[in-house]
C-alpha positions as semicolon CSV with decimal commas, in nm:
position;residue;x (nm);y (nm);z (nm)
1;M;-0,008;-0,007;-0,002
2;L;0,133;0,345;-0,110
3;K;0,142;0,586;0,167
4;I;0,050;0,926;-0,019
5;L;0,012;1,305;0,102
6;F;-0,186;1,573;-0,079
7;L;-0,100;1,923;0,026
8;I;-0,331;2,224;-0,046
9;H;-0,339;2,575;0,089
10;D;-0,669;2,522;0,254
11;L;-0,999;2,356;0,193
12;G;-1,226;2,648;0,115
13;Q;-1,517;2,694;-0,129
14;G;-1,296;2,678;-0,441
15;G;-1,334;2,446;-0,732
16;A;-0,977;2,285;-0,686
17;E;-1,039;2,223;-0,330
18;K;-1,384;2,060;-0,400
19;V;-1,208;1,830;-0,654
20;L;-0,945;1,734;-0,416
21;V;-1,215;1,592;-0,162
22;N;-1,415;1,422;-0,446
23;L;-1,084;1,249;-0,556
24;V;-0,949;1,126;-0,234
25;N;-1,285;1,013;-0,106
26;N;-1,301;0,766;-0,417
27;M;-0,966;0,652;-0,430
28;D;-0,897;0,273;-0,374
29;R;-0,828;0,220;0,002
30;S;-0,668;-0,106;-0,061
31;K;-0,380;0,068;-0,264
32;F;-0,344;0,402;-0,085
33;D;-0,306;0,520;0,268
34;I;-0,409;0,870;0,213
35;S;-0,345;1,212;0,411
36;V;-0,455;1,557;0,336
37;T;-0,255;1,840;0,486
38;V;-0,379;2,205;0,447
39;L;-0,153;2,501;0,517
40;F;-0,459;2,684;0,695
41;G;-0,746;2,509;0,838
42;G;-1,120;2,607;0,891
43;G;-1,230;2,559;0,512
44;V;-1,597;2,464;0,441
45;N;-1,495;2,159;0,238
46;E;-1,315;1,979;0,544
47;Q;-1,634;1,855;0,649
48;F;-1,668;1,633;0,344
49;L;-1,384;1,465;0,381
50;A;-1,421;1,074;0,437
51;P;-1,373;0,984;0,799
52;D;-1,068;0,740;0,722
53;I;-0,856;1,053;0,537
54;H;-0,581;1,154;0,780
55;F;-0,633;1,534;0,796
56;H;-0,404;1,780;0,940
57;A;-0,385;2,162;0,943
58;V;-0,052;2,320;0,991
59;F;-0,204;2,641;1,129
60;S;-0,576;2,660;1,232
61;K;-0,663;2,962;1,043
62;E;-0,532;3,171;0,766
63;V;-0,237;3,370;0,874
64;P;-0,264;3,748;0,742
65;G;0,029;3,808;0,490
66;N;0,108;3,461;0,465
67;S;0,218;3,468;0,143
68;K;0,491;3,694;0,215
69;L;0,588;3,527;0,533
70;M;0,650;3,207;0,377
71;K;0,909;3,349;0,133
72;L;1,112;3,436;0,463
73;L;1,157;3,061;0,450
74;T;1,334;2,833;0,199
75;P;1,128;2,530;0,036
76;K;1,330;2,282;0,265
77;Q;1,243;2,495;0,583
78;L;0,882;2,521;0,477
79;H;0,872;2,111;0,418
80;S;1,032;2,061;0,761
81;L;0,774;2,266;0,916
82;C;0,474;2,143;0,735
83;V;0,547;1,768;0,670
84;K;0,624;1,558;0,974
85;E;0,608;1,182;0,828
86;H;0,762;0,991;0,554
87;Y;0,530;0,944;0,268
88;D;0,583;0,743;-0,065
89;I;0,442;1,011;-0,261
90;E;0,372;1,372;-0,188
91;V;0,125;1,571;-0,388
92;S;0,120;1,955;-0,420
93;Y;-0,260;1,968;-0,560
94;L;-0,239;2,350;-0,633
95;E;0,000;2,584;-0,793
96;G;0,196;2,832;-0,581
97;P;0,265;2,796;-0,203
98;S;0,188;2,418;-0,180
99;A;0,427;2,346;-0,485
100;R;0,699;2,541;-0,292
101;V;0,659;2,372;0,008
102;I;0,647;1,994;-0,125
103;S;0,956;2,078;-0,381
104;G;1,138;2,111;-0,054
105;C;1,129;1,739;0,014
106;Q;1,473;1,587;0,080
107;D;1,388;1,230;0,080
108;Q;1,517;1,054;-0,226
109;D;1,259;0,780;-0,197
110;T;0,982;1,011;-0,225
111;K;0,798;1,095;-0,542
112;L;0,700;1,426;-0,578
113;V;0,367;1,527;-0,790
114;S;0,262;1,900;-0,888
115;W;-0,099;1,968;-0,979
116;I;-0,159;2,273;-1,203
117;H;-0,516;2,395;-1,215
118;V;-0,513;2,743;-1,364
119;E;-0,373;2,876;-1,682
120;Q;-0,081;3,118;-1,578
121;H;-0,014;3,344;-1,889
122;T;0,276;3,533;-1,747
123;M;0,597;3,449;-1,578
124;D;0,492;3,711;-1,305
125;K;0,181;3,519;-1,238
126;L;0,352;3,167;-1,208
127;A;0,633;3,287;-0,978
128;G;0,405;3,505;-0,779
129;S;0,446;3,246;-0,484
130;F;0,813;3,235;-0,534
131;R;1,095;3,424;-0,435
132;S;1,208;3,478;-0,794
133;E;1,130;3,316;-1,135
134;Q;1,466;3,129;-1,086
135;E;1,351;2,969;-0,761
136;A;0,988;2,876;-0,937
137;R;1,178;2,713;-1,244
138;A;1,385;2,518;-0,979
139;C;1,097;2,409;-0,750
140;Y;0,901;2,293;-1,044
141;N;1,170;2,102;-1,190
142;R;1,190;1,883;-0,868
143;F;0,888;1,730;-0,951
144;D;0,877;1,362;-1,066
145;Q;0,538;1,415;-1,242
146;T;0,319;1,737;-1,314
147;V;-0,050;1,699;-1,396
148;C;-0,264;1,972;-1,566
149;V;-0,630;1,978;-1,534
150;S;-0,678;2,091;-1,883
151;Q;-0,494;2,088;-2,219
152;Y;-0,504;2,443;-2,237
153;V;-0,327;2,467;-1,885
154;H;-0,077;2,213;-1,964
155;D;0,026;2,400;-2,305
156;D;0,011;2,734;-2,104
157;F;0,240;2,604;-1,833
158;C;0,503;2,396;-2,042
159;Q;0,562;2,696;-2,269
160;L;0,619;2,961;-2,001
161;L;0,871;2,732;-1,829
162;N;1,010;2,573;-2,145
163;F;0,914;2,265;-1,915
164;Q;1,109;1,931;-2,020
165;K;0,992;1,720;-1,692
166;P;0,672;1,458;-1,719
167;C;0,379;1,669;-1,756
168;R;0,024;1,520;-1,859
169;V;-0,358;1,610;-1,858
170;L;-0,606;1,439;-1,616
171;Y;-0,957;1,581;-1,577
172;N;-1,108;1,668;-1,268
173;T;-1,297;1,431;-1,041
174;V;-1,669;1,504;-0,997
175;E;-1,904;1,298;-0,804
176;S;-2,168;1,263;-1,055
177;G;-2,386;1,040;-0,839
178;K;-2,393;1,278;-0,540
179;I;-2,466;1,572;-0,794
180;L;-2,752;1,399;-0,949
181;A;-2,897;1,296;-0,600
182;G;-2,858;1,676;-0,482
183;A;-3,024;1,795;-0,796
184;S;-3,345;1,633;-0,704
185;E;-3,397;1,850;-0,403
186;A;-3,620;2,166;-0,417
187;P;-3,464;2,524;-0,394
188;P;-3,738;2,742;-0,216
189;E;-3,524;3,070;-0,303
190;L;-3,577;3,031;-0,655
191;A;-3,852;3,252;-0,751
192;D;-4,147;3,114;-0,935
193;D;-4,223;3,418;-1,174
194;G;-4,198;3,286;-1,511
195;K;-3,876;3,447;-1,584
196;I;-3,572;3,284;-1,747
197;R;-3,339;3,183;-1,470
198;L;-2,941;3,226;-1,509
199;I;-2,708;3,124;-1,269
200;A;-2,345;3,164;-1,199
201;V;-2,135;2,972;-0,931
202;G;-1,802;3,041;-0,766
203;T;-1,604;3,252;-0,531
204;L;-1,691;3,630;-0,545
205;K;-1,358;3,748;-0,659
206;Q;-1,215;3,934;-0,933
207;S;-1,104;3,667;-1,151
208;K;-1,463;3,528;-1,187
209;G;-1,559;3,818;-1,381
210;Y;-1,888;3,911;-1,177
211;M;-1,880;4,282;-1,207
212;R;-1,879;4,223;-1,575
213;L;-2,166;3,970;-1,563
214;L;-2,387;4,231;-1,357
215;Q;-2,318;4,489;-1,643
216;I;-2,444;4,239;-1,898
217;I;-2,751;4,188;-1,668
218;R;-2,807;4,536;-1,635
219;R;-2,817;4,582;-2,012
220;L;-3,057;4,287;-2,049
221;R;-3,272;4,415;-1,778
222;D;-3,305;4,771;-1,961
223;E;-3,409;4,605;-2,284
224;Q;-3,675;4,421;-2,084
225;Y;-3,567;4,058;-2,101
226;P;-3,775;3,860;-1,842
227;M;-3,485;3,708;-1,673
228;H;-3,339;3,668;-1,343
229;L;-2,975;3,594;-1,233
230;Y;-2,888;3,388;-0,935
231;I;-2,514;3,374;-0,781
232;L;-2,376;3,096;-0,555
233;G;-2,067;3,201;-0,369
234;I;-1,926;3,418;-0,115
235;G;-1,610;3,627;-0,119
236;P;-1,404;3,969;-0,112
237;L;-1,606;4,110;-0,398
238;Q;-1,949;4,074;-0,220
239;A;-1,975;4,418;-0,085
240;E;-1,903;4,586;-0,427
241;M;-2,165;4,371;-0,588
242;E;-2,428;4,442;-0,367
243;E;-2,354;4,829;-0,398
244;Y;-2,375;4,783;-0,771
245;I;-2,710;4,568;-0,766
246;R;-2,840;4,851;-0,519
247;R;-2,707;5,156;-0,725
248;N;-2,871;4,990;-1,050
249;E;-3,199;4,872;-0,897
250;L;-3,126;4,516;-0,990
251;Q;-3,292;4,374;-0,662
252;D;-3,555;4,215;-0,872
253;T;-3,324;4,094;-1,142
254;V;-3,031;3,952;-0,926
255;T;-3,011;3,728;-0,622
256;L;-2,688;3,670;-0,417
257;L;-2,762;3,321;-0,244
258;G;-2,420;3,294;-0,066
259;Y;-2,237;2,966;-0,014
260;Q;-2,464;2,666;-0,059
261;T;-2,349;2,300;0,044
262;N;-2,571;2,165;-0,210
263;P;-2,531;2,397;-0,540
264;Y;-2,699;2,125;-0,750
265;K;-3,053;2,168;-0,648
266;Y;-3,029;2,528;-0,775
267;V;-2,808;2,484;-1,082
268;S;-3,067;2,198;-1,207
269;K;-3,368;2,433;-1,173
270;C;-3,208;2,691;-1,359
271;D;-3,236;2,752;-1,763
272;L;-2,856;2,848;-1,820
273;F;-2,534;2,837;-1,638
274;V;-2,326;3,144;-1,717
275;C;-1,938;3,165;-1,661
276;A;-1,802;3,521;-1,690
277;S;-1,442;3,447;-1,557
278;F;-1,122;3,595;-1,691
279;A;-0,941;3,257;-1,590
280;E;-1,028;2,914;-1,502
281;G;-0,866;2,574;-1,487
282;F;-1,120;2,313;-1,599
283;S;-1,430;2,447;-1,447
284;T;-1,594;2,205;-1,195
285;A;-1,887;2,422;-1,162
286;A;-1,944;2,417;-1,550
287;T;-1,899;2,017;-1,547
288;E;-2,149;2,009;-1,285
289;A;-2,402;2,213;-1,480
290;L;-2,386;1,976;-1,778
291;I;-2,416;1,665;-1,528
292;V;-2,758;1,798;-1,413
293;G;-2,848;1,908;-1,778
294;T;-2,823;2,295;-1,761
295;P;-2,698;2,447;-2,078
296;V;-2,367;2,622;-2,059
297;C;-2,272;2,982;-2,181
298;T;-1,913;3,081;-2,118
299;V;-1,644;3,304;-2,196
300;E;-1,338;3,135;-2,372
301;V;-1,117;3,022;-2,062
302;S;-0,907;2,700;-2,013
303;G;-1,089;2,370;-2,091
304;M;-1,403;2,530;-2,205
305;K;-1,359;2,401;-2,571
306;E;-1,235;2,063;-2,437
307;M;-1,575;2,068;-2,250
308;L;-1,824;2,203;-2,498
309;G;-1,639;2,146;-2,826
310;E;-1,466;2,369;-3,056
311;N;-1,781;2,455;-3,250
312;N;-2,012;2,494;-2,969
313;E;-2,132;2,131;-3,002
314;W;-2,223;2,107;-2,637
315;G;-2,264;2,467;-2,524
316;I;-2,180;2,834;-2,618
317;V;-1,836;2,944;-2,580
318;T;-1,764;3,329;-2,673
319;D;-1,466;3,522;-2,690
320;N;-1,343;3,639;-2,351
321;D;-1,490;3,992;-2,336
322;E;-1,802;4,142;-2,192
323;D;-1,994;4,224;-2,534
324;A;-1,925;3,868;-2,671
325;L;-2,081;3,722;-2,358
326;Y;-2,360;3,978;-2,377
327;Q;-2,446;3,848;-2,738
328;G;-2,414;3,501;-2,656
329;I;-2,659;3,504;-2,350
330;K;-2,882;3,745;-2,567
331;R;-2,898;3,483;-2,848
332;L;-3,002;3,226;-2,629
333;L;-3,268;3,426;-2,461
334;D;-3,386;3,525;-2,811
335;N;-3,424;3,183;-2,929
336;P;-3,590;2,940;-2,682
337;A;-3,569;2,652;-2,938
338;L;-3,177;2,689;-2,924
339;L;-3,185;2,705;-2,559
340;A;-3,394;2,401;-2,541
341;Q;-3,163;2,241;-2,782
342;Y;-2,861;2,295;-2,584
343;K;-3,033;2,156;-2,267
344;E;-3,042;1,795;-2,448
345;K;-2,703;1,855;-2,570
346;A;-2,581;1,940;-2,186
347;A;-2,754;1,627;-2,058
348;Q;-2,569;1,403;-2,319
349;R;-2,240;1,571;-2,239
350;G;-2,279;1,539;-1,883
351;K;-2,297;1,162;-1,896
352;T;-1,903;1,183;-2,001
353;F;-1,777;1,308;-1,681
354;N;-1,770;0,988;-1,493
355;T;-1,621;0,970;-1,124
356;E;-1,484;0,604;-1,182
357;N;-1,299;0,675;-1,491
358;S;-1,115;1,011;-1,346
359;V;-1,039;0,832;-1,031
360;K;-0,887;0,519;-1,198
361;A;-0,665;0,747;-1,436
362;V;-0,515;0,924;-1,117
363;G;-0,469;0,606;-0,925
364;K;-0,300;0,463;-1,232
365;M;-0,048;0,755;-1,264
366;L;0,055;0,747;-0,913
367;L;0,114;0,376;-0,889
368;N;0,312;0,403;-1,215
369;L;0,540;0,635;-1,031
């Protein structure tokens, strides 16, 4: 049996955090003894870890200015602080700080794996959690295997670093059975007012593009489209979003539902899932929308064309700008038959995201190390 550690910054509400819980909960216990360590505890997804997963938090809650404080220590010192046992395999499950920690492992018998979830685009972003670009390159070159969640992320990462070490694509693990079971529940907060229901899901932060989505909704409201946007999530942008909604009198058109442990009952009862993000990895929320049969309209970010097709076979992918997304949503609102067609396509595509297959692929990769 292989003793394996997954290290991640925290188990908050984000997509990578949720996917990690899905993965470890479904891995073969006859082959893997699994530990999950977070740098900072208190995340909402901790409660969903299976009871036989060994869980540890280095710090009980997030430390202000931690990214700068961590740079005071070398990767070797950080590893000594965070990892107290020997493991056959150590996995950094998110780019940045956790990669820096795991790269400091000094045990020659331990295999190291790095997981990259989001396209980096620039060396400044890729090296942001490291002391320098040189240190970032040195740290990532210490890993025996790098895993990217989409081909787009893979190509972006390898090109930036001119990366020559083993690097492959493995898609995220979603618990399709639990998603479909959760989707059957009733969501009392959704208004039964005959309007077309749009939904967006994710942390309320700048990279998710929520402010431009609100501007799109204001335009559609002003054009008297009968629609209502629901947003699931919490985060640092909430106050600014609430102020925009109030200032533009969108209270009857936009509802912030906060964080929900069962988002599927909301997504499944909506007519269209919308993604306005500036960057993604392989969107867990969009994948879940397809599984519950809700059509997806998204800007082009990493993984979306892999998910929805190069020519909009399974959903609509627009250019990554506000007007293009506005036109994509408007096209569906203007054409109920097209929206119904994409609902059928979503259900078909959703069946390809299978928990068992994705977990087996990860297990095989780890055993082959």
